[in-house]
């Protein structure tokens, strides 16, 4: 499948739509989810165009993979959610109910998140 340049996160990356930025580095951007499902709900996205987790994990350069994971770690550290606990989610395609076709990791925390799958 071809990457859709008009998806919402692509527009955020181009500065065509606003976002509440939390952190960024050369390869990734972290911002608040517009419809938070928990007191802390942050999305981390790569700056380059990858549609899904699979595409990112298979095609991103090592430097990019590392920078992305580091930013997730920095978000956790900034929000101080390690001790209380948190959850990382990457919804993918139909069964995963992925709505925005630009790879993203949800960082959720700040409350008891319940069981993993519901
Ligand atoms: P998905 O279901 O693809 O894993 O999740 C997409 C997420 O993007 C949802 O949690 C949704 O609330 C969030 N989202 C959708 N549109 C926007 C937007 O314009 N800005 C921000 N910050 N988040 C958005």
mmCIF file of N, CA and C and ligand atoms in Angstrom:
data_model
loop_
_atom_site.group_PDB
_atom_site.id
_atom_site.type_symbol
_atom_site.label_atom_id
_atom_site.label_comp_id
_atom_site.label_asym_id
_atom_site.label_seq_id
_atom_site.Cartn_x
_atom_site.Cartn_y
_atom_site.Cartn_z
ATOM 1 N N UNK A 1 0.834 -1.208 0.000
ATOM 2 C CA UNK A 1 0.000 0.000 0.000
ATOM 3 C C UNK A 1 0.867 1.255 0.000
ATOM 4 N N UNK A 2 0.448 2.259 -0.779
ATOM 5 C CA UNK A 2 1.217 3.501 -0.835
ATOM 6 C C UNK A 2 0.908 4.391 0.356
ATOM 7 N N UNK A 3 1.919 5.057 0.850
ATOM 8 C CA UNK A 3 1.740 5.987 1.962
ATOM 9 C C UNK A 3 0.862 7.155 1.513
ATOM 10 N N UNK A 4 -0.126 7.493 2.344
ATOM 11 C CA UNK A 4 -1.050 8.588 2.031
ATOM 12 C C UNK A 4 -0.510 9.901 2.618
ATOM 13 N N UNK A 5 -0.005 10.759 1.737
ATOM 14 C CA UNK A 5 0.591 12.033 2.168
ATOM 15 C C UNK A 5 -0.407 12.967 2.837
ATOM 16 N N UNK A 6 -1.675 12.682 2.689
ATOM 17 C CA UNK A 6 -2.700 13.580 3.253
ATOM 18 C C UNK A 6 -3.247 13.109 4.596
ATOM 19 N N UNK A 7 -2.626 12.090 5.183
ATOM 20 C CA UNK A 7 -3.121 11.676 6.506
ATOM 21 C C UNK A 7 -2.808 12.764 7.535
ATOM 22 N N UNK A 8 -3.555 12.711 8.643
ATOM 23 C CA UNK A 8 -3.491 13.792 9.639
ATOM 24 C C UNK A 8 -2.083 13.999 10.202
ATOM 25 N N UNK A 9 -1.386 12.907 10.450
ATOM 26 C CA UNK A 9 -0.052 13.064 11.046
ATOM 27 C C UNK A 9 0.945 13.638 10.038
ATOM 28 N N UNK A 10 0.758 13.317 8.764
ATOM 29 C CA UNK A 10 1.620 13.926 7.733
ATOM 30 C C UNK A 10 1.403 15.435 7.717
ATOM 31 N N UNK A 11 0.147 15.841 7.899
ATOM 32 C CA UNK A 11 -0.159 17.280 7.916
ATOM 33 C C UNK A 11 0.433 17.941 9.155
ATOM 34 N N UNK A 12 0.394 17.247 10.281
ATOM 35 C CA UNK A 12 1.020 17.785 11.500
ATOM 36 C C UNK A 12 2.527 17.944 11.265
ATOM 37 N N UNK A 13 3.146 16.943 10.663
ATOM 38 C CA UNK A 13 4.595 17.006 10.421
ATOM 39 C C UNK A 13 4.964 18.143 9.472
ATOM 40 N N UNK A 14 4.099 18.439 8.524
ATOM 41 C CA UNK A 14 4.364 19.548 7.578
ATOM 42 C C UNK A 14 3.993 20.905 8.171
ATOM 43 N N UNK A 15 3.401 20.903 9.374
ATOM 44 C CA UNK A 15 3.003 22.169 10.001
ATOM 45 C C UNK A 15 1.686 22.700 9.473
ATOM 46 N N UNK A 16 0.940 21.865 8.753
ATOM 47 C CA UNK A 16 -0.352 22.304 8.196
ATOM 48 C C UNK A 16 -1.471 22.191 9.228
ATOM 49 N N UNK A 17 -1.264 21.342 10.230
ATOM 50 C CA UNK A 17 -2.195 21.218 11.354
ATOM 51 C C UNK A 17 -1.393 21.386 12.639
ATOM 52 N N UNK A 18 -2.025 21.987 13.673
ATOM 53 C CA UNK A 18 -1.284 22.170 14.927
ATOM 54 C C UNK A 18 -1.230 20.880 15.749
ATOM 55 N N UNK A 19 -0.300 20.846 16.684
ATOM 56 C CA UNK A 19 -0.288 19.768 17.673
ATOM 57 C C UNK A 19 0.313 20.314 18.950
ATOM 58 N N UNK A 20 0.010 19.647 20.054
ATOM 59 C CA UNK A 20 0.631 20.002 21.340
ATOM 60 C C UNK A 20 1.894 19.174 21.472
ATOM 61 N N UNK A 21 3.007 19.751 21.048
ATOM 62 C CA UNK A 21 4.269 19.008 21.045
ATOM 63 C C UNK A 21 4.735 18.732 22.471
ATOM 64 N N UNK A 22 5.235 17.520 22.681
ATOM 65 C CA UNK A 22 5.795 17.136 23.981
ATOM 66 C C UNK A 22 7.318 17.104 23.883
ATOM 67 N N UNK A 23 7.842 16.444 22.885
ATOM 68 C CA UNK A 23 9.288 16.318 22.671
ATOM 69 C C UNK A 23 9.532 16.014 21.196
ATOM 70 N N UNK A 24 10.757 16.235 20.746
ATOM 71 C CA UNK A 24 11.123 15.759 19.408
ATOM 72 C C UNK A 24 12.621 15.569 19.311
ATOM 73 N N UNK A 25 13.036 14.797 18.335
ATOM 74 C CA UNK A 25 14.450 14.736 17.962
ATOM 75 C C UNK A 25 14.517 14.768 16.433
ATOM 76 N N UNK A 26 15.663 14.447 15.869
ATOM 77 C CA UNK A 26 15.802 14.569 14.410
ATOM 78 C C UNK A 26 14.863 13.636 13.650
ATOM 79 N N UNK A 27 14.462 12.532 14.280
ATOM 80 C CA UNK A 27 13.734 11.490 13.549
ATOM 81 C C UNK A 27 12.315 11.243 14.030
ATOM 82 N N UNK A 28 11.945 11.816 15.165
ATOM 83 C CA UNK A 28 10.634 11.486 15.729
ATOM 84 C C UNK A 28 10.044 12.678 16.474
ATOM 85 N N UNK A 29 8.713 12.662 16.550
ATOM 86 C CA UNK A 29 7.966 13.740 17.212
ATOM 87 C C UNK A 29 6.978 13.106 18.189
ATOM 88 N N UNK A 30 6.857 13.705 19.374
ATOM 89 C CA UNK A 30 5.889 13.241 20.372
ATOM 90 C C UNK A 30 4.927 14.383 20.664
ATOM 91 N N UNK A 31 3.633 14.087 20.651
ATOM 92 C CA UNK A 31 2.618 15.113 20.906
ATOM 93 C C UNK A 31 1.411 14.488 21.582
ATOM 94 N N UNK A 32 0.624 15.335 22.252
ATOM 95 C CA UNK A 32 -0.557 14.849 22.961
ATOM 96 C C UNK A 32 -1.617 14.361 21.989
ATOM 97 N N UNK A 33 -2.262 13.251 22.352
ATOM 98 C CA UNK A 33 -3.398 12.763 21.563
ATOM 99 C C UNK A 33 -4.562 13.747 21.722
ATOM 100 N N UNK A 34 -5.288 13.986 20.655
ATOM 101 C CA UNK A 34 -6.378 14.967 20.662
ATOM 102 C C UNK A 34 -7.585 14.462 21.472
ATOM 103 N N UNK A 35 -7.704 13.168 21.631
ATOM 104 C CA UNK A 35 -8.829 12.573 22.380
ATOM 105 C C UNK A 35 -8.273 11.594 23.411
ATOM 106 N N UNK A 36 -7.657 12.127 24.466
ATOM 107 C CA UNK A 36 -6.914 11.261 25.392
ATOM 108 C C UNK A 36 -7.780 10.200 26.064
ATOM 109 N N UNK A 37 -7.250 8.994 26.114
ATOM 110 C CA UNK A 37 -7.938 7.853 26.756
ATOM 111 C C UNK A 37 -7.418 7.616 28.168
ATOM 112 N N UNK A 38 -6.478 8.436 28.599
ATOM 113 C CA UNK A 38 -5.882 8.315 29.926
ATOM 114 C C UNK A 38 -5.296 9.687 30.260
ATOM 115 N N UNK A 39 -5.002 9.945 31.548
ATOM 116 C CA UNK A 39 -4.442 11.256 31.908
ATOM 117 C C UNK A 39 -3.190 11.605 31.089
ATOM 118 N N UNK A 40 -2.395 10.595 30.790
ATOM 119 C CA UNK A 40 -1.256 10.799 29.872
ATOM 120 C C UNK A 40 -1.516 9.951 28.637
ATOM 121 N N UNK A 41 -1.632 10.603 27.505
ATOM 122 C CA UNK A 41 -1.839 9.900 26.241
ATOM 123 C C UNK A 41 -1.083 10.673 25.165
ATOM 124 N N UNK A 42 0.077 10.155 24.879
ATOM 125 C CA UNK A 42 0.992 10.830 23.952
ATOM 126 C C UNK A 42 1.255 9.920 22.765
ATOM 127 N N UNK A 43 1.321 10.515 21.596
ATOM 128 C CA UNK A 43 1.637 9.766 20.376
ATOM 129 C C UNK A 43 3.069 10.064 19.972
ATOM 130 N N UNK A 44 3.811 9.028 19.653
ATOM 131 C CA UNK A 44 5.167 9.207 19.135
ATOM 132 C C UNK A 44 5.167 8.714 17.697
ATOM 133 N N UNK A 45 5.614 9.572 16.789
ATOM 134 C CA UNK A 45 5.594 9.215 15.365
ATOM 135 C C UNK A 45 6.969 9.461 14.739
ATOM 136 N N UNK A 46 7.330 8.649 13.758
ATOM 137 C CA UNK A 46 8.557 8.942 13.013
ATOM 138 C C UNK A 46 8.312 10.143 12.093
ATOM 139 N N UNK A 47 9.365 10.894 11.811
ATOM 140 C CA UNK A 47 9.199 12.046 10.911
ATOM 141 C C UNK A 47 9.159 11.613 9.448
ATOM 142 N N UNK A 48 9.738 10.456 9.165
ATOM 143 C CA UNK A 48 9.678 9.962 7.784
ATOM 144 C C UNK A 48 8.378 9.179 7.580
ATOM 145 N N UNK A 49 7.952 9.050 6.322
ATOM 146 C CA UNK A 49 6.646 8.439 6.046
ATOM 147 C C UNK A 49 6.631 6.908 6.092
ATOM 148 N N UNK A 50 6.124 6.369 7.171
ATOM 149 C CA UNK A 50 5.882 4.925 7.283
ATOM 150 C C UNK A 50 4.423 4.744 7.664
ATOM 151 N N UNK A 51 3.766 3.851 6.962
ATOM 152 C CA UNK A 51 2.334 3.669 7.193
ATOM 153 C C UNK A 51 2.035 2.882 8.465
ATOM 154 N N UNK A 52 2.902 1.951 8.797
ATOM 155 C CA UNK A 52 2.585 1.020 9.885
ATOM 156 C C UNK A 52 3.838 0.634 10.651
ATOM 157 N N UNK A 53 3.594 -0.031 11.777
ATOM 158 C CA UNK A 53 4.708 -0.568 12.570
ATOM 159 C C UNK A 53 5.564 -1.485 11.703
ATOM 160 N N UNK A 54 4.902 -2.347 10.936
ATOM 161 C CA UNK A 54 5.651 -3.303 10.113
ATOM 162 C C UNK A 54 6.586 -2.599 9.148
ATOM 163 N N UNK A 55 6.055 -1.572 8.467
ATOM 164 C CA UNK A 55 6.885 -0.853 7.493
ATOM 165 C C UNK A 55 8.062 -0.161 8.175
ATOM 166 N N UNK A 56 7.769 0.426 9.326
ATOM 167 C CA UNK A 56 8.839 1.124 10.042
ATOM 168 C C UNK A 56 9.912 0.128 10.485
ATOM 169 N N UNK A 57 9.494 -0.949 11.123
ATOM 170 C CA UNK A 57 10.456 -1.911 11.673
ATOM 171 C C UNK A 57 11.266 -2.583 10.581
ATOM 172 N N UNK A 58 10.675 -2.755 9.399
ATOM 173 C CA UNK A 58 11.381 -3.448 8.317
ATOM 174 C C UNK A 58 12.250 -2.514 7.480
ATOM 175 N N UNK A 59 11.885 -1.232 7.432
ATOM 176 C CA UNK A 59 12.553 -0.351 6.464
ATOM 177 C C UNK A 59 13.348 0.808 7.053
ATOM 178 N N UNK A 60 13.091 1.176 8.290
ATOM 179 C CA UNK A 60 13.789 2.342 8.841
ATOM 180 C C UNK A 60 15.271 2.034 9.044
ATOM 181 N N UNK A 61 16.098 3.077 8.914
ATOM 182 C CA UNK A 61 17.532 2.932 9.167
ATOM 183 C C UNK A 61 17.749 2.740 10.670
ATOM 184 N N UNK A 62 18.871 2.095 10.995
ATOM 185 C CA UNK A 62 19.160 1.814 12.417
ATOM 186 C C UNK A 62 19.090 3.082 13.260
ATOM 187 N N UNK A 63 19.681 4.148 12.738
ATOM 188 C CA UNK A 63 19.721 5.435 13.453
ATOM 189 C C UNK A 63 18.302 5.933 13.768
ATOM 190 N N UNK A 64 17.441 5.740 12.806
ATOM 191 C CA UNK A 64 16.056 6.176 12.937
ATOM 192 C C UNK A 64 15.308 5.335 13.978
ATOM 193 N N UNK A 65 15.541 4.027 13.920
ATOM 194 C CA UNK A 65 14.917 3.116 14.894
ATOM 195 C C UNK A 65 15.342 3.472 16.308
ATOM 196 N N UNK A 66 16.613 3.723 16.470
ATOM 197 C CA UNK A 66 17.141 4.047 17.800
ATOM 198 C C UNK A 66 16.575 5.382 18.271
ATOM 199 N N UNK A 67 16.580 6.380 17.393
ATOM 200 C CA UNK A 67 16.087 7.717 17.776
ATOM 201 C C UNK A 67 14.615 7.656 18.164
ATOM 202 N N UNK A 68 13.859 6.841 17.452
ATOM 203 C CA UNK A 68 12.429 6.711 17.753
ATOM 204 C C UNK A 68 12.239 6.103 19.138
ATOM 205 N N UNK A 69 12.929 4.994 19.390
ATOM 206 C CA UNK A 69 12.775 4.317 20.688
ATOM 207 C C UNK A 69 13.257 5.202 21.820
ATOM 208 N N UNK A 70 14.346 5.928 21.573
ATOM 209 C CA UNK A 70 14.851 6.835 22.610
ATOM 210 C C UNK A 70 13.816 7.899 22.952
ATOM 211 N N UNK A 71 13.120 8.403 21.947
ATOM 212 C CA UNK A 71 12.120 9.442 22.215
ATOM 213 C C UNK A 71 10.974 8.871 23.052
ATOM 214 N N UNK A 72 10.585 7.629 22.769
ATOM 215 C CA UNK A 72 9.556 6.987 23.608
ATOM 216 C C UNK A 72 10.063 6.945 25.056
ATOM 217 N N UNK A 73 11.300 6.554 25.233
ATOM 218 C CA UNK A 73 11.888 6.497 26.576
ATOM 219 C C UNK A 73 11.933 7.862 27.240
ATOM 220 N N UNK A 74 12.237 8.884 26.471
ATOM 221 C CA UNK A 74 12.297 10.240 27.034
ATOM 222 C C UNK A 74 10.916 10.741 27.438
ATOM 223 N N UNK A 75 9.902 10.359 26.681
ATOM 224 C CA UNK A 75 8.520 10.726 27.046
ATOM 225 C C UNK A 75 8.166 10.088 28.394
ATOM 226 N N UNK A 76 8.484 8.808 28.531
ATOM 227 C CA UNK A 76 8.206 8.093 29.791
ATOM 228 C C UNK A 76 8.935 8.779 30.943
ATOM 229 N N UNK A 77 10.166 9.142 30.699
ATOM 230 C CA UNK A 77 10.966 9.794 31.730
ATOM 231 C C UNK A 77 10.403 11.182 32.074
ATOM 232 N N UNK A 78 10.083 11.951 31.048
ATOM 233 C CA UNK A 78 9.546 13.309 31.250
ATOM 234 C C UNK A 78 8.247 13.263 32.059
ATOM 235 N N UNK A 79 7.402 12.311 31.747
ATOM 236 C CA UNK A 79 6.083 12.221 32.406
ATOM 237 C C UNK A 79 6.131 11.441 33.710
ATOM 238 N N UNK A 80 7.317 10.872 34.028
ATOM 239 C CA UNK A 80 7.526 10.162 35.305
ATOM 240 C C UNK A 80 6.480 9.065 35.517
ATOM 241 N N UNK A 81 6.309 8.217 34.524
ATOM 242 C CA UNK A 81 5.284 7.165 34.618
ATOM 243 C C UNK A 81 5.892 5.761 34.730
ATOM 244 N N UNK A 82 7.216 5.692 34.820
ATOM 245 C CA UNK A 82 7.821 4.357 34.918
ATOM 246 C C UNK A 82 7.343 3.626 36.164
ATOM 247 N N UNK A 83 7.426 4.277 37.317
ATOM 248 C CA UNK A 83 7.130 3.587 38.578
ATOM 249 C C UNK A 83 5.650 3.206 38.685
ATOM 250 N N UNK A 84 4.778 4.099 38.287
ATOM 251 C CA UNK A 84 3.342 3.785 38.375
ATOM 252 C C UNK A 84 2.940 2.810 37.265
ATOM 253 N N UNK A 85 3.637 2.860 36.153
ATOM 254 C CA UNK A 85 3.368 1.954 35.043
ATOM 255 C C UNK A 85 2.686 2.647 33.880
ATOM 256 N N UNK A 86 2.829 2.052 32.734
ATOM 257 C CA UNK A 86 2.276 2.658 31.513
ATOM 258 C C UNK A 86 2.115 1.574 30.460
ATOM 259 N N UNK A 87 1.578 1.952 29.309
ATOM 260 C CA UNK A 87 1.379 0.990 28.218
ATOM 261 C C UNK A 87 1.755 1.634 26.884
ATOM 262 N N UNK A 88 2.431 0.869 26.060
ATOM 263 C CA UNK A 88 2.740 1.292 24.681
ATOM 264 C C UNK A 88 1.878 0.464 23.735
ATOM 265 N N UNK A 89 1.212 1.145 22.808
ATOM 266 C CA UNK A 89 0.336 0.446 21.856
ATOM 267 C C UNK A 89 0.636 0.937 20.441
ATOM 268 N N UNK A 90 0.718 0.000 19.511
ATOM 269 C CA UNK A 90 0.777 0.357 18.084
ATOM 270 C C UNK A 90 -0.312 -0.402 17.363
ATOM 271 N N UNK A 91 -1.430 0.229 17.155
ATOM 272 C CA UNK A 91 -2.508 -0.396 16.400
ATOM 273 C C UNK A 91 -2.102 -0.515 14.934
ATOM 274 N N UNK A 92 -2.397 -1.671 14.352
ATOM 275 C CA UNK A 92 -1.990 -1.881 12.956
ATOM 276 C C UNK A 92 -3.113 -2.499 12.132
ATOM 277 N N UNK A 93 -3.449 -1.795 11.059
ATOM 278 C CA UNK A 93 -4.424 -2.289 10.070
ATOM 279 C C UNK A 93 -5.784 -2.630 10.671
ATOM 280 N N UNK A 94 -6.518 -3.480 9.986
ATOM 281 C CA UNK A 94 -7.939 -3.678 10.316
ATOM 282 C C UNK A 94 -8.149 -4.281 11.697
ATOM 283 N N UNK A 95 -7.529 -5.411 11.971
ATOM 284 C CA UNK A 95 -7.750 -6.058 13.269
ATOM 285 C C UNK A 95 -7.218 -5.216 14.421
ATOM 286 N N UNK A 96 -6.207 -4.428 14.142
ATOM 287 C CA UNK A 96 -5.642 -3.556 15.172
ATOM 288 C C UNK A 96 -6.366 -2.227 15.297
ATOM 289 N N UNK A 97 -7.352 -1.991 14.418
ATOM 290 C CA UNK A 97 -8.131 -0.741 14.420
ATOM 291 C C UNK A 97 -7.243 0.502 14.290
ATOM 292 N N UNK A 98 -6.309 0.446 13.365
ATOM 293 C CA UNK A 98 -5.474 1.619 13.099
ATOM 294 C C UNK A 98 -6.296 2.634 12.306
ATOM 295 N N UNK A 99 -6.415 3.850 12.852
ATOM 296 C CA UNK A 99 -7.206 4.889 12.186
ATOM 297 C C UNK A 99 -6.344 5.805 11.321
ATOM 298 N N UNK A 100 -5.183 6.140 11.813
ATOM 299 C CA UNK A 100 -4.320 7.071 11.072
ATOM 300 C C UNK A 100 -3.177 6.276 10.436
ATOM 301 N N UNK A 101 -3.070 6.305 9.104
ATOM 302 C CA UNK A 101 -2.084 5.467 8.424
ATOM 303 C C UNK A 101 -0.681 6.073 8.382
ATOM 304 N N UNK A 102 -0.229 6.505 9.548
ATOM 305 C CA UNK A 102 1.173 6.899 9.730
ATOM 306 C C UNK A 102 1.582 6.262 11.053
ATOM 307 N N UNK A 103 2.642 5.451 11.013
ATOM 308 C CA UNK A 103 3.035 4.684 12.203
ATOM 309 C C UNK A 103 3.090 5.561 13.454
ATOM 310 N N UNK A 104 2.530 5.051 14.534
ATOM 311 C CA UNK A 104 2.593 5.777 15.811
ATOM 312 C C UNK A 104 2.541 4.809 16.973
ATOM 313 N N UNK A 105 3.182 5.225 18.046
ATOM 314 C CA UNK A 105 3.093 4.497 19.312
ATOM 315 C C UNK A 105 2.299 5.367 20.277
ATOM 316 N N UNK A 106 1.263 4.775 20.875
ATOM 317 C CA UNK A 106 0.530 5.452 21.936
ATOM 318 C C UNK A 106 1.276 5.203 23.248
ATOM 319 N N UNK A 107 1.542 6.255 23.988
ATOM 320 C CA UNK A 107 2.086 6.115 25.348
ATOM 321 C C UNK A 107 0.962 6.503 26.300
ATOM 322 N N UNK A 108 0.488 5.510 27.050
ATOM 323 C CA UNK A 108 -0.668 5.731 27.929
ATOM 324 C C UNK A 108 -0.264 5.519 29.379
ATOM 325 N N UNK A 109 -0.699 6.416 30.249
ATOM 326 C CA UNK A 109 -0.389 6.250 31.667
ATOM 327 C C UNK A 109 -1.186 7.210 32.516
ATOM 328 N N UNK A 110 -0.885 7.193 33.812
ATOM 329 C CA UNK A 110 -1.545 8.122 34.723
ATOM 330 C C UNK A 110 -2.768 7.543 35.408
ATOM 331 N N UNK A 111 -3.131 6.314 35.047
ATOM 332 C CA UNK A 111 -4.215 5.611 35.740
ATOM 333 C C UNK A 111 -4.043 4.116 35.500
ATOM 334 N N UNK A 112 -4.813 3.313 36.278
ATOM 335 C CA UNK A 112 -4.821 1.879 36.036
ATOM 336 C C UNK A 112 -5.455 1.639 34.664
ATOM 337 N N UNK A 113 -4.734 1.013 33.764
ATOM 338 C CA UNK A 113 -5.190 0.857 32.380
ATOM 339 C C UNK A 113 -5.977 -0.430 32.139
ATOM 340 N N UNK A 114 -6.177 -1.205 33.177
ATOM 341 C CA UNK A 114 -6.968 -2.418 32.999
ATOM 342 C C UNK A 114 -6.199 -3.497 32.268
ATOM 343 N N UNK A 115 -6.931 -4.532 31.843
ATOM 344 C CA UNK A 115 -6.292 -5.652 31.159
ATOM 345 C C UNK A 115 -5.846 -5.231 29.766
ATOM 346 N N UNK A 116 -4.963 -6.009 29.184
ATOM 347 C CA UNK A 116 -4.309 -5.604 27.936
ATOM 348 C C UNK A 116 -5.280 -5.517 26.755
ATOM 349 N N UNK A 117 -6.126 -6.517 26.574
ATOM 350 C CA UNK A 117 -7.025 -6.532 25.415
ATOM 351 C C UNK A 117 -8.449 -6.509 25.909
ATOM 352 N N UNK A 118 -9.254 -5.633 25.317
ATOM 353 C CA UNK A 118 -10.660 -5.559 25.745
ATOM 354 C C UNK A 118 -11.536 -5.305 24.541
HETATM 355 P P1 LIG B 1 -5.012 4.732 15.928
HETATM 356 O O1 LIG B 1 -6.383 4.197 16.084
HETATM 357 O O2 LIG B 1 -4.650 4.994 14.488
HETATM 358 O O3 LIG B 1 -3.979 3.876 16.632
HETATM 359 O O4 LIG B 1 -4.981 6.087 16.718
HETATM 360 C C1 LIG B 1 -5.010 7.343 16.133
HETATM 361 C C2 LIG B 1 -4.987 8.342 17.258
HETATM 362 O O5 LIG B 1 -4.799 9.622 16.699
HETATM 363 C C3 LIG B 1 -6.287 8.402 18.067
HETATM 364 O O6 LIG B 1 -6.006 8.146 19.439
HETATM 365 C C4 LIG B 1 -6.798 9.817 17.850
HETATM 366 O O7 LIG B 1 -7.399 10.395 18.987
HETATM 367 C C5 LIG B 1 -5.541 10.551 17.437
HETATM 368 N N1 LIG B 1 -5.781 11.697 16.546
HETATM 369 C C6 LIG B 1 -6.595 11.718 15.465
HETATM 370 N N2 LIG B 1 -6.566 12.935 14.878
HETATM 371 C C7 LIG B 1 -5.704 13.682 15.609
HETATM 372 C C8 LIG B 1 -5.261 15.026 15.491
HETATM 373 O O8 LIG B 1 -5.639 15.786 14.591
HETATM 374 N N3 LIG B 1 -4.380 15.466 16.420
HETATM 375 C C9 LIG B 1 -3.931 14.651 17.438
HETATM 376 N N4 LIG B 1 -3.065 15.185 18.312
HETATM 377 N N5 LIG B 1 -4.323 13.379 17.573
HETATM 378 C C10 LIG B 1 -5.215 12.896 16.666
#
